[in-house]
Short mmCIF file of C-alpha atoms in Angstrom, two decimals:
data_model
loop_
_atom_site.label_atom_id
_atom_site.label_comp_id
_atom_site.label_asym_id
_atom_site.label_seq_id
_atom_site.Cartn_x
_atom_site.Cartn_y
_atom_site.Cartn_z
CA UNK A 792 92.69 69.79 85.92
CA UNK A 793 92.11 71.35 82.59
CA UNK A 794 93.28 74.98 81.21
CA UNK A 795 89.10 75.10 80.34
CA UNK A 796 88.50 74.23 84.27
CA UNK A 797 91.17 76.62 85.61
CA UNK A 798 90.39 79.66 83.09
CA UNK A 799 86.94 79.12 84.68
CA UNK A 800 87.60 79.33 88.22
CA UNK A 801 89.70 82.50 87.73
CA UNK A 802 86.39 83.85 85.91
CA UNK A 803 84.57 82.96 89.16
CA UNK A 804 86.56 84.21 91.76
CA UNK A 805 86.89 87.20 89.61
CA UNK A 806 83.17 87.79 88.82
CA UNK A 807 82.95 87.22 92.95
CA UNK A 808 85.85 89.72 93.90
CA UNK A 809 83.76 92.31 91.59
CA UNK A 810 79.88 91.46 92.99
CA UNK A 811 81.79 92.33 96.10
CA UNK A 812 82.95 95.72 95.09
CA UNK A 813 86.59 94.15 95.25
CA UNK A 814 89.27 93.84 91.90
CA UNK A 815 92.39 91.42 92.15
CA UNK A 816 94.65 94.19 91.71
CA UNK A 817 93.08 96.60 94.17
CA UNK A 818 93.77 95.42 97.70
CA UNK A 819 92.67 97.80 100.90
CA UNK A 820 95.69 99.03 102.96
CA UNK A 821 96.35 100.49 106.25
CA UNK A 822 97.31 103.89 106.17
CA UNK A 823 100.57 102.87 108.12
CA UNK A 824 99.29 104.02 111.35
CA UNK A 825 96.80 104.61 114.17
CA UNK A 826 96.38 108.18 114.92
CA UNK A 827 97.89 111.59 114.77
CA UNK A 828 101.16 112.67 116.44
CA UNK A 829 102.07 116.60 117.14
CA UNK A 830 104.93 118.72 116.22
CA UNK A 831 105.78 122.05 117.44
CA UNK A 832 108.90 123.83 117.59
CA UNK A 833 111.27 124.26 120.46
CA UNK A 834 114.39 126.83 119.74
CA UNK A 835 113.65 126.57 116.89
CA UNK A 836 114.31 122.63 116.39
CA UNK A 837 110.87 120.31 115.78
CA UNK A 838 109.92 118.71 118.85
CA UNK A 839 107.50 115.63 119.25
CA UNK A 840 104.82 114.66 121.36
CA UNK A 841 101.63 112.49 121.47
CA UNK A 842 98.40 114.58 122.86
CA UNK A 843 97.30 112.09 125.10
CA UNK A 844 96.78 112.36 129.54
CA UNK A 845 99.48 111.00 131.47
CA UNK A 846 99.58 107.66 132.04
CA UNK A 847 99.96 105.66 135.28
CA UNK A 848 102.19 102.80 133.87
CA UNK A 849 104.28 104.29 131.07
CA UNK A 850 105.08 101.79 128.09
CA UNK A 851 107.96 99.79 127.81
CA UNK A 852 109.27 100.12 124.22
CA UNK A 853 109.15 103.47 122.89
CA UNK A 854 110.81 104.78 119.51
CA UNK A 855 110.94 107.48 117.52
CA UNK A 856 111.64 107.60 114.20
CA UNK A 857 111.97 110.60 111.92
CA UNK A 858 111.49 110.26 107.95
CA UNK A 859 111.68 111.56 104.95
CA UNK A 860 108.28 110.98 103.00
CA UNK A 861 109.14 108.04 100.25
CA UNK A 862 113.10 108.20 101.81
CA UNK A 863 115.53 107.11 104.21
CA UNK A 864 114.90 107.88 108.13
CA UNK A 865 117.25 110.45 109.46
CA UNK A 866 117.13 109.90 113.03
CA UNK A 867 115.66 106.72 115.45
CA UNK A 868 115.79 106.51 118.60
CA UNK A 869 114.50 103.73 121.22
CA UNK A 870 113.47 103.68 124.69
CA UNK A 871 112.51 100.09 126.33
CA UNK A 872 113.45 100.73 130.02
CA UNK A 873 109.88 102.05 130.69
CA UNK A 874 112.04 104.62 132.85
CA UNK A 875 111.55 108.02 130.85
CA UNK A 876 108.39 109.78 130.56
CA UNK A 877 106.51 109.17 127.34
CA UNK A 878 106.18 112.30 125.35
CA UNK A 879 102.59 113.37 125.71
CA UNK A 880 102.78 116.83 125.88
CA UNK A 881 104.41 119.69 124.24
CA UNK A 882 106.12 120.68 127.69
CA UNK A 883 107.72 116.47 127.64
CA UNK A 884 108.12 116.67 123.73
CA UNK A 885 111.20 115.13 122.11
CA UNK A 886 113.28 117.15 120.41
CA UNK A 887 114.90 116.55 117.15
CA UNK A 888 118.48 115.49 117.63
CA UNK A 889 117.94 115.34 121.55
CA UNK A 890 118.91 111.32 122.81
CA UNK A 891 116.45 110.21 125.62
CA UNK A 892 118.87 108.98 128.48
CA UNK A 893 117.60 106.11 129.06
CA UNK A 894 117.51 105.35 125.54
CA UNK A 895 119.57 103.36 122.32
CA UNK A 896 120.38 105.54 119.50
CA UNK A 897 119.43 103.60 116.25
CA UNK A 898 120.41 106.00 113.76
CA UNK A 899 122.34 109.55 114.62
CA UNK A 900 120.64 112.63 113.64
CA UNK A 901 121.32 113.92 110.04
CA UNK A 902 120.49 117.70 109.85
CA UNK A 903 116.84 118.44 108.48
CA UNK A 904 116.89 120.15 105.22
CA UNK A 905 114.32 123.39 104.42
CA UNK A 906 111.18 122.42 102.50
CA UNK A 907 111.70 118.87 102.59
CA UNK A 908 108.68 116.50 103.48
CA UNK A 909 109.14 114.56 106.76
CA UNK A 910 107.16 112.73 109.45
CA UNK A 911 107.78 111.21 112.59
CA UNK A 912 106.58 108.03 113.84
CA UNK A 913 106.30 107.85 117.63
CA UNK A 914 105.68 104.06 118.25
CA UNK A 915 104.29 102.00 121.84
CA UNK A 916 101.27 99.37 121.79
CA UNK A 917 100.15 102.21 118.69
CA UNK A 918 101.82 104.04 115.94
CA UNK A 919 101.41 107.98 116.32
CA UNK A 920 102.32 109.91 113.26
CA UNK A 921 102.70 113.73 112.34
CA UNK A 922 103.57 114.63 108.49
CA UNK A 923 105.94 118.13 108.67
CA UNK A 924 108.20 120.45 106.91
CA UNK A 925 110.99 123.01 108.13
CA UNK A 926 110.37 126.33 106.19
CA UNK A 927 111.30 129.83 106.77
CA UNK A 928 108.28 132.68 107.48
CA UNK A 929 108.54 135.69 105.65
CA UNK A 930 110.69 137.30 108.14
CA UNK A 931 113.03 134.45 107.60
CA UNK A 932 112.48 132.50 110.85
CA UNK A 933 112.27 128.45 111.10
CA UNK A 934 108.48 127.40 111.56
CA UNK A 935 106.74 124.04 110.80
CA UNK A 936 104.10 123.57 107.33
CA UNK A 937 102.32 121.12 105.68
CA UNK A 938 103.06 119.16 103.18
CA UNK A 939 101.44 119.69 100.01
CA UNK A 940 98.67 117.40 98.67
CA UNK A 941 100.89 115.34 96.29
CA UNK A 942 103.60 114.59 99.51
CA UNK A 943 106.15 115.22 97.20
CA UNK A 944 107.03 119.18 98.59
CA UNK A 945 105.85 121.73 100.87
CA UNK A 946 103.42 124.16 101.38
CA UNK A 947 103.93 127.50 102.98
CA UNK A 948 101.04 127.18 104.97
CA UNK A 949 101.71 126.80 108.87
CA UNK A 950 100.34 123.75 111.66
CA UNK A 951 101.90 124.75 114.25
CA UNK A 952 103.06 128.00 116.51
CA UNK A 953 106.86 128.59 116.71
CA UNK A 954 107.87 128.07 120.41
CA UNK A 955 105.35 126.43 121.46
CA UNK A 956 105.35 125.66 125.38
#
């Protein structure tokens, strides 16, 4: 083939890509998961859940993964015994820091820092996710806020109550 014939096949398939509304360099992406997770806290350490019924065959293959936003994860944990009760209420949340017994720690627990942007990732056949930071209120107590719009810090605004049941 010729440079001529080549230049003018890239031409096509880019005067395609953009009568399609599409660019080469713009490519749609998931948003790295299927649905919301929850987060409450639980003396006053974050504690996760899915809000979902109960199930009558509980999945095999559970983790839990906690994250920094853009960072390292500070805590996994796995469950693939099918023998504890998947975490789909606040009252069977999992707490930060808290191994399930019938489960494989991945990676130990590092201590969560104030105002830093985390989520948690609570994986089976889906991907449940909850975006959270650990702030003080103004009478200095822990409680859970949002991130800000940029994910790079936190807001002071609340999303969840503190000791939740």
């Amino acid at each position: 083939m010729t440079s001529n014939y080549i230049a003018q096949l890239g031409l096509t398939a880019s005067l395609l890509l953009a009568g399609l509304g599409l660019s080469s360099g713009a490519i749609a992406t998931s948003k790295g998961f299927d649905t919301s997770a929850q987060v409450v806290l639980k003396d006053n350490v974050p504690c996760f859940f899915v809000d979902r019924p109960d199930d009558t065959q509980l999945p095999v293959g559970q983790s839990l993964a906690i994250e920094t936003n853009r960072g390292p994860t500070v805590w996994n944990i796995y469950e693939n015994s099918g023998k504890e009760n998947f975490p789909n209420s606040a009252a069977r949340c999992i707490k930060y820091g808290v191994d399930w017994p019938t489960g494989k720690v991945v990676k130990e627990p590092q201590a969560l820092q104030y105002g830093v942007p985390y989520y948690a990732d609570i994986e089976t056949e889906y991907r449940f996710r909850v975006e959270f930071c650990l702030s003080h209120d103004v009478h200095g107590k822990p409680q859970l806020t949002q991130w800000a719009n940029d994910g790079n810090h936190c807001t002071d605004k609340p999303i969840s109550e503190t000791d939740s049941p």
